[in-house]
mmCIF file of C-alpha atoms in Angstrom:
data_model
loop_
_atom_site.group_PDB
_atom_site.id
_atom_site.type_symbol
_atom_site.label_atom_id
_atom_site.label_comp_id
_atom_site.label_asym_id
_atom_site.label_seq_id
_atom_site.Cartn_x
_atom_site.Cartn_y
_atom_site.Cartn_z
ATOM 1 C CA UNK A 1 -13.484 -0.729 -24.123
ATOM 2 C CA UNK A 2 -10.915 -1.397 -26.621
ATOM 3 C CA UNK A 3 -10.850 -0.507 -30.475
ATOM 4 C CA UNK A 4 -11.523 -4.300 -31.566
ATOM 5 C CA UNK A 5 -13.987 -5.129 -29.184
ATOM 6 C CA UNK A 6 -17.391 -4.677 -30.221
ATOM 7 C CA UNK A 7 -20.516 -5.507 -29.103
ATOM 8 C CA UNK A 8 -22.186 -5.941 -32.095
ATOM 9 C CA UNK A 9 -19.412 -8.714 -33.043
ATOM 10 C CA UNK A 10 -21.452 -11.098 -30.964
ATOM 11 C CA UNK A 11 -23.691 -13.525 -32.439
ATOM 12 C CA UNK A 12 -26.511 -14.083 -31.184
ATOM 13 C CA UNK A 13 -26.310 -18.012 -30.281
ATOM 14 C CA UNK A 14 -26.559 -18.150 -26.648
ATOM 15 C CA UNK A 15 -24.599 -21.752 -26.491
ATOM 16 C CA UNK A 16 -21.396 -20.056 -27.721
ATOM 17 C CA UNK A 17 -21.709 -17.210 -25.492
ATOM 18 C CA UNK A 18 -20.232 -17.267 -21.925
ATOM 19 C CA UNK A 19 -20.135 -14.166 -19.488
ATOM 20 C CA UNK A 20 -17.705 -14.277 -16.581
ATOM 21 C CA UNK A 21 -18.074 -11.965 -13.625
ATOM 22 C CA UNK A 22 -14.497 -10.650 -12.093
ATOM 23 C CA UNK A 23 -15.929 -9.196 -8.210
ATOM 24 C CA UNK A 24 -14.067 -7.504 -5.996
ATOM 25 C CA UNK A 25 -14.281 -9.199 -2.604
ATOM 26 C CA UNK A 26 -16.037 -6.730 -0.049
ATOM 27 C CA UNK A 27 -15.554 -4.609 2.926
ATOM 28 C CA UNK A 28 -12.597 -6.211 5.731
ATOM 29 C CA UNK A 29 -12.054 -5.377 9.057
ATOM 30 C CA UNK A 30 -8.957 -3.696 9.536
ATOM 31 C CA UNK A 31 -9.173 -1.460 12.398
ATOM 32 C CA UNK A 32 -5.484 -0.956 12.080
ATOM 33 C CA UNK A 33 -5.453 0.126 8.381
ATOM 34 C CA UNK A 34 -2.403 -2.937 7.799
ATOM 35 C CA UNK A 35 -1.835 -3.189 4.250
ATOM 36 C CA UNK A 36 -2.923 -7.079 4.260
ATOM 37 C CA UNK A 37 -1.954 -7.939 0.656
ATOM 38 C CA UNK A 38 -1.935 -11.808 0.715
ATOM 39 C CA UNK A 39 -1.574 -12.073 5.192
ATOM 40 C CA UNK A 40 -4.251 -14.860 5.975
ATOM 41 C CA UNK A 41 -6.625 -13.803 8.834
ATOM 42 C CA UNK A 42 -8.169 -10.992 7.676
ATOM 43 C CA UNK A 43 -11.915 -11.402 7.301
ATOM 44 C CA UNK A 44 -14.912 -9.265 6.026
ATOM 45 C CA UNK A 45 -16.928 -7.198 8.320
ATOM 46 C CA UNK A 46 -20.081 -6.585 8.908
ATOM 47 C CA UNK A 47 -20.627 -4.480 6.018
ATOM 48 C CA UNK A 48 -18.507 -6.461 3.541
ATOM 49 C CA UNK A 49 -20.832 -10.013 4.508
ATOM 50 C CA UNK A 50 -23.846 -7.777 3.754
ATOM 51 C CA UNK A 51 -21.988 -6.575 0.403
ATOM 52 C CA UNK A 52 -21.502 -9.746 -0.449
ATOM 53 C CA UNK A 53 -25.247 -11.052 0.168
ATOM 54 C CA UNK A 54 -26.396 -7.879 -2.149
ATOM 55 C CA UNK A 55 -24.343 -8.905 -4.667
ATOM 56 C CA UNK A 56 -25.762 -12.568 -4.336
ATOM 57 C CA UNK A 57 -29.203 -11.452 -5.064
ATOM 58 C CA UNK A 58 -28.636 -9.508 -7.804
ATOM 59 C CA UNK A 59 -26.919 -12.379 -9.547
ATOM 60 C CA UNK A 60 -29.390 -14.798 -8.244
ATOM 61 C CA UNK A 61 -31.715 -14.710 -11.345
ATOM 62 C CA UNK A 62 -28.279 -14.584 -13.454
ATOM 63 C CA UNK A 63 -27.090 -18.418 -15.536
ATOM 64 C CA UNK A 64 -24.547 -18.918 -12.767
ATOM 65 C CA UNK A 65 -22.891 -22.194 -13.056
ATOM 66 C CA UNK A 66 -18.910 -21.996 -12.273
ATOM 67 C CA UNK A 67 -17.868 -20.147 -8.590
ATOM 68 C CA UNK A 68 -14.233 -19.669 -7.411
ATOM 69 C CA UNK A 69 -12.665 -17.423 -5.629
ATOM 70 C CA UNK A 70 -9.028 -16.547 -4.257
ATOM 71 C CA UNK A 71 -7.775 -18.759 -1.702
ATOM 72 C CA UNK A 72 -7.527 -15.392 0.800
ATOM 73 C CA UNK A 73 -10.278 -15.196 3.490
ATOM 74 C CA UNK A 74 -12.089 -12.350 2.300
ATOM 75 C CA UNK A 75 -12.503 -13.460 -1.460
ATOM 76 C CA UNK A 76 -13.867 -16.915 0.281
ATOM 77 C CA UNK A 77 -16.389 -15.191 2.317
ATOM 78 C CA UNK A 78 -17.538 -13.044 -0.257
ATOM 79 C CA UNK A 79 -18.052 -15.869 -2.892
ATOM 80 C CA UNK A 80 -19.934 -18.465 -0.268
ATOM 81 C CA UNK A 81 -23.493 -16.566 -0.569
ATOM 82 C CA UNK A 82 -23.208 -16.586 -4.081
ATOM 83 C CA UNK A 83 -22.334 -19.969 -4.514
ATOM 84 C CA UNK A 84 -24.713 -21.001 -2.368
ATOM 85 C CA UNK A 85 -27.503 -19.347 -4.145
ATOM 86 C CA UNK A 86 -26.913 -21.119 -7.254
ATOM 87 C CA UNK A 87 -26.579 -24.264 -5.166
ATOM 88 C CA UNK A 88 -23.022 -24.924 -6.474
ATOM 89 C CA UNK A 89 -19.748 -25.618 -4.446
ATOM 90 C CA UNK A 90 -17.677 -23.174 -4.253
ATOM 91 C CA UNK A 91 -14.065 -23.836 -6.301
ATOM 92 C CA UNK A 92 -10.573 -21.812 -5.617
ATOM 93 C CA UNK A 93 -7.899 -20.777 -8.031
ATOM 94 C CA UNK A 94 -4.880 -19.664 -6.383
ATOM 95 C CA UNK A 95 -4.576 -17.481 -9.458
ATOM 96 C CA UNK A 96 -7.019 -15.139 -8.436
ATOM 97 C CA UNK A 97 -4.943 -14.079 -5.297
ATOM 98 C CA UNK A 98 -3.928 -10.624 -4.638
ATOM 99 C CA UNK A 99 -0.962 -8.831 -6.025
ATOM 100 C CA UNK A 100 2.161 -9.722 -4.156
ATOM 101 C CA UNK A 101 3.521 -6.093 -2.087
ATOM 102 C CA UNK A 102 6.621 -5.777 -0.008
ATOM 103 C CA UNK A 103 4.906 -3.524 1.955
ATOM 104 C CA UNK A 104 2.572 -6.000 3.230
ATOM 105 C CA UNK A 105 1.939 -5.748 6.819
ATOM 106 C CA UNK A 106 2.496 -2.443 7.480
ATOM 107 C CA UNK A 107 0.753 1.085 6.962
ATOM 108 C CA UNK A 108 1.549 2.309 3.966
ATOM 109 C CA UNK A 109 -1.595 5.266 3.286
ATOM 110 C CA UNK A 110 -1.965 9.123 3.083
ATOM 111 C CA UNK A 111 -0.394 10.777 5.421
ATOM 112 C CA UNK A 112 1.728 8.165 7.149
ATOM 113 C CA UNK A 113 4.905 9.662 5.912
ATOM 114 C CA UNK A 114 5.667 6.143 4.236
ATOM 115 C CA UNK A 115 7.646 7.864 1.217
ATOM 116 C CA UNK A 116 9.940 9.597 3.108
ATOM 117 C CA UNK A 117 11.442 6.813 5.060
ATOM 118 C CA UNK A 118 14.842 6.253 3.371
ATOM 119 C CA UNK A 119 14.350 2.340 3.536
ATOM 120 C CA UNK A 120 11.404 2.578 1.489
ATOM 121 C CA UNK A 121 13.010 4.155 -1.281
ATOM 122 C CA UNK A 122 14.141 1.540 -2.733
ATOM 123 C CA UNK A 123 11.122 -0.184 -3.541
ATOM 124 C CA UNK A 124 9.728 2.700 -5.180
ATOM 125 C CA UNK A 125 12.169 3.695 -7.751
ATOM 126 C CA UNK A 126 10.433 1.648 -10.739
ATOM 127 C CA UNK A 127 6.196 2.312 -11.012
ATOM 128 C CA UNK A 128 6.170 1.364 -14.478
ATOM 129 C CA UNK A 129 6.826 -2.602 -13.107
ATOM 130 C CA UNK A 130 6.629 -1.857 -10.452
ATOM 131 C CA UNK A 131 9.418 -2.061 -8.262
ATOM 132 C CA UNK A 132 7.483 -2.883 -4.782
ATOM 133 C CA UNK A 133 5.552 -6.162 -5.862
ATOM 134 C CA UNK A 134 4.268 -8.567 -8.377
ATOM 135 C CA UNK A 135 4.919 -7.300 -11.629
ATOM 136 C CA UNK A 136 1.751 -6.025 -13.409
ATOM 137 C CA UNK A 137 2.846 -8.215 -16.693
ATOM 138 C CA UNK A 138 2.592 -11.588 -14.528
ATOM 139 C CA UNK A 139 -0.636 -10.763 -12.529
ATOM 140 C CA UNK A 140 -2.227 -10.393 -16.604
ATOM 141 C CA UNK A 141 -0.732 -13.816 -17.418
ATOM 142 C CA UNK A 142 -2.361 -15.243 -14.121
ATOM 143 C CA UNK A 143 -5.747 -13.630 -14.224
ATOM 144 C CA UNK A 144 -6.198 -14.241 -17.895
ATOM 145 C CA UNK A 145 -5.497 -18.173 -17.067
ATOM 146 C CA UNK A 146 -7.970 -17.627 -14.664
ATOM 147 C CA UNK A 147 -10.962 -16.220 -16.716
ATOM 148 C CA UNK A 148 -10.153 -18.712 -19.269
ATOM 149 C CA UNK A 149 -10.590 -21.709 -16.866
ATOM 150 C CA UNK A 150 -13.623 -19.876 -15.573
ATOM 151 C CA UNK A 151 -14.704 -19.843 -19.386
ATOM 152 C CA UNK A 152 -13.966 -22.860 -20.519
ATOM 153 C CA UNK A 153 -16.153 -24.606 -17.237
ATOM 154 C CA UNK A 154 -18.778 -22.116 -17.661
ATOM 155 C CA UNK A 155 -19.501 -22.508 -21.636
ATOM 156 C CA UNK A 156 -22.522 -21.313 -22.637
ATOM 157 C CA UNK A 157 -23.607 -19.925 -19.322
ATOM 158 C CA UNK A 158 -21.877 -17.744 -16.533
ATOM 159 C CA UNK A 159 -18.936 -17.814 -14.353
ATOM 160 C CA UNK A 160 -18.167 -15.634 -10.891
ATOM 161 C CA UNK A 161 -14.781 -15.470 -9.720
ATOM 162 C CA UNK A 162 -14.205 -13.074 -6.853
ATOM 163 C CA UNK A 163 -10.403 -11.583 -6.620
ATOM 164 C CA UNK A 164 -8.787 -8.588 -5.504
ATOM 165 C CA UNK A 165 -8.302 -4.710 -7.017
ATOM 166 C CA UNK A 166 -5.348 -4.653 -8.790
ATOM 167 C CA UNK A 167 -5.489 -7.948 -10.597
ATOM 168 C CA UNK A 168 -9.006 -7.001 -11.531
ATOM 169 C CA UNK A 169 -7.605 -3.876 -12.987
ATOM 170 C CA UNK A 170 -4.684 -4.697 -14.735
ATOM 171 C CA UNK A 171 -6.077 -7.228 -16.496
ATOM 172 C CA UNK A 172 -9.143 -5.513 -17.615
ATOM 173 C CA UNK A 173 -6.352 -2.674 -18.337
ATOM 174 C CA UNK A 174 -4.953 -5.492 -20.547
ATOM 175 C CA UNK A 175 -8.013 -6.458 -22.311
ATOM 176 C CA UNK A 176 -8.882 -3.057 -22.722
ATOM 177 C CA UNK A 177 -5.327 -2.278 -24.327
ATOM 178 C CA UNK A 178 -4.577 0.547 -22.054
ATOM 179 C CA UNK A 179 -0.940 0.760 -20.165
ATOM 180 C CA UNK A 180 -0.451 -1.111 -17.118
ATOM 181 C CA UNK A 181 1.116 1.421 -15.063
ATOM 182 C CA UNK A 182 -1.489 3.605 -13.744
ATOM 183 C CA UNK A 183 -2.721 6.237 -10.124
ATOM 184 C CA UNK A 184 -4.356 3.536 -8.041
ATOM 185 C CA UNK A 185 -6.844 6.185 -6.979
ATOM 186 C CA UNK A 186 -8.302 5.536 -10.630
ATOM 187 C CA UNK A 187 -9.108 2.641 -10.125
ATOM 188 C CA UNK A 188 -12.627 1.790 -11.422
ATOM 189 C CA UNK A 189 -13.259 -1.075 -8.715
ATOM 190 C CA UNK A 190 -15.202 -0.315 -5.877
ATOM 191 C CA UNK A 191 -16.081 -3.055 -3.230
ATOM 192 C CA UNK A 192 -17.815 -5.244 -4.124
ATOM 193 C CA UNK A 193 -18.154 -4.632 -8.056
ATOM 194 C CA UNK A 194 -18.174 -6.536 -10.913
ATOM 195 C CA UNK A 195 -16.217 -6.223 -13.755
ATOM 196 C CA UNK A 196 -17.973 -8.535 -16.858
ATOM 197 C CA UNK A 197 -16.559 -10.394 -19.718
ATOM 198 C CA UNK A 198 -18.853 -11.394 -22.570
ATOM 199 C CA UNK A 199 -17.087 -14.542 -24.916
ATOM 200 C CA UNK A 200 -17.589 -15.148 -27.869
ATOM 201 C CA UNK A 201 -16.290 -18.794 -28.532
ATOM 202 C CA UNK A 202 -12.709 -17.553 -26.421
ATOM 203 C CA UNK A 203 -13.003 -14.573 -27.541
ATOM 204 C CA UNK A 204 -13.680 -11.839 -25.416
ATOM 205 C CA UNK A 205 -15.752 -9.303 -27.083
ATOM 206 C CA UNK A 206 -16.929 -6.678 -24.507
ATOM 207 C CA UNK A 207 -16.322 -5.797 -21.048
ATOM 208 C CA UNK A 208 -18.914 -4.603 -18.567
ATOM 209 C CA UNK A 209 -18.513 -2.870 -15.205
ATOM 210 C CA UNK A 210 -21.458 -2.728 -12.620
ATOM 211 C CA UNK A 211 -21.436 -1.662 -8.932
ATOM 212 C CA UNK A 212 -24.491 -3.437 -7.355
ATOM 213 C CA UNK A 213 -23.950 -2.446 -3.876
ATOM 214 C CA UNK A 214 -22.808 1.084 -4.382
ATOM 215 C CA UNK A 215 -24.821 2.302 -1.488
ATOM 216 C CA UNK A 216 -23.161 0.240 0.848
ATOM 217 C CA UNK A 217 -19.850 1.362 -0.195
ATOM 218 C CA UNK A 218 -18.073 4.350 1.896
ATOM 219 C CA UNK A 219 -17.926 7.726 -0.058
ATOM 220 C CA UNK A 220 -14.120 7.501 0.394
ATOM 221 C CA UNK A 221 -14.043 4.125 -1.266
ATOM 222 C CA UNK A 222 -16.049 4.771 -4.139
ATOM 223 C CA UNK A 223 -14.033 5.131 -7.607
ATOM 224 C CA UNK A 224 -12.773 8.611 -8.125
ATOM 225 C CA UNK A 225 -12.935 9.701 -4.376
ATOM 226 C CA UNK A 226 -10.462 11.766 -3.286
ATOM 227 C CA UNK A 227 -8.070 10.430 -0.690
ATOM 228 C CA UNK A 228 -8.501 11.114 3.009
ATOM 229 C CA UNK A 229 -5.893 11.162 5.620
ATOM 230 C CA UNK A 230 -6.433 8.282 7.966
ATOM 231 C CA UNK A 231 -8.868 6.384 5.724
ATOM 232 C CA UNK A 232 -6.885 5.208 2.626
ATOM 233 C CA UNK A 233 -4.808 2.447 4.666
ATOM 234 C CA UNK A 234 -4.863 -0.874 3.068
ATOM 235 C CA UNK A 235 -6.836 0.627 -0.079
ATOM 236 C CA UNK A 236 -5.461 -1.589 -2.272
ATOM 237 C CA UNK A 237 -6.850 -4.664 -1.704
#
């Protein structure tokens, strides 16, 4: 949580407070470990549909009123129980989408011996921008359009917008005024979590990070783990 935000700046006059929900989508299948990035066709399995109903109960009793989700088949499927919990139809923002990779469609994980293929070197030469995809400073620009859109249709109640890992990150990075560059194994957003904004008018004055289906999620996926050679394919997503 950044210096300036505060959680004792918020008044306590629920019609000018909004909370906004940023989920990861959950578990795909990917028996081939492809670094998907934004391919269509790649759906959730069996585990990531029943993420995705866990998280829908525990934000069942929640003031949901907004849904949307990325336009990509896994961030669809994962928002549909929610929405349909709250009885609302389900909206998408194409700026929720994941982060744009040249490496899509290929293997790119521990072990694979990705970096030391000359024609990848190339794309790796900047990680403060980075060099291989969307830059981080135009996924913040898109994702905070998106929460604000989410905000300003959810006033006074809640919003849930399901996206993808790095967005997620880098703009709560943002918000949270720490750099963008950063080791993606880090990353604190695990399948199927939520990472919470609290407004204040449009302000956003705290930021809250909850894992409600934790013990669904693979050891090797959780936040923190350790990489493992033949299971960190595609981990980005």
């Amino acid at each position: 949580m950044s210096d300036d935000i505060n959680k004792d700046d918020i008044i306590k006059n629920d019609s000018d407070v909004t909370v906004v929900h940023l989920m990861r989508h959950g578990e795909v299948a990917n028996p081939d470990g492809i670094l998907y990035g934004r391919l269509p066709g790649y759906h959730l399995s069996e585990l990531g549909r029943q993420m995705a109903d866990r998280v829908a109960e525990h934000l069942a009793p929640r003031d949901v009123t907004h849904v949307c989700a990325s336009p990509l088949e896994r961030a669809q499927e994962t928002a549909t129980p929610i929405a349909k919990a709250h009885g609302l139809d389900l909206a998408t923002d194409e700026r929720l989408i994941e982060a744009g990779n040249v490496f899509q469609g290929k293997t790119f994980g521990v072990g694979d011996g990705a970096l030391k293929k000359p024609a990848n070197w190339k794309h790796l030469v900047n990680p403060f921008r980075p060099s291989w995809g969307e830059p981080y400073v135009d996924q913040v620009v898109r994702m905070m359009g998106a929460l604000d859109a989410a905000k300003d249709a959810a006033r006074g109640h809640e919003a849930v917008l399901v996206s993808h890992q790095l967005p997620i990150w880098i703009v709560r990075s943002y918000v949270e005024r720490r750099r963008l560059w950063h080791d993606p194994r880090k990353r604190q957003c695990t399948l199927a979590s939520l990472t919470t904004f609290t407004y204040q008018g449009d302000k956003i004055v705290s930021v809250g990070y909850t894992e409600p289906a934790i013990d669904l999620v693979p050891a090797h996926l959780r936040a923190g783990a350790q990489p493992v050679k033949g299971k960190d394919k595609a981990f980005g997503a």
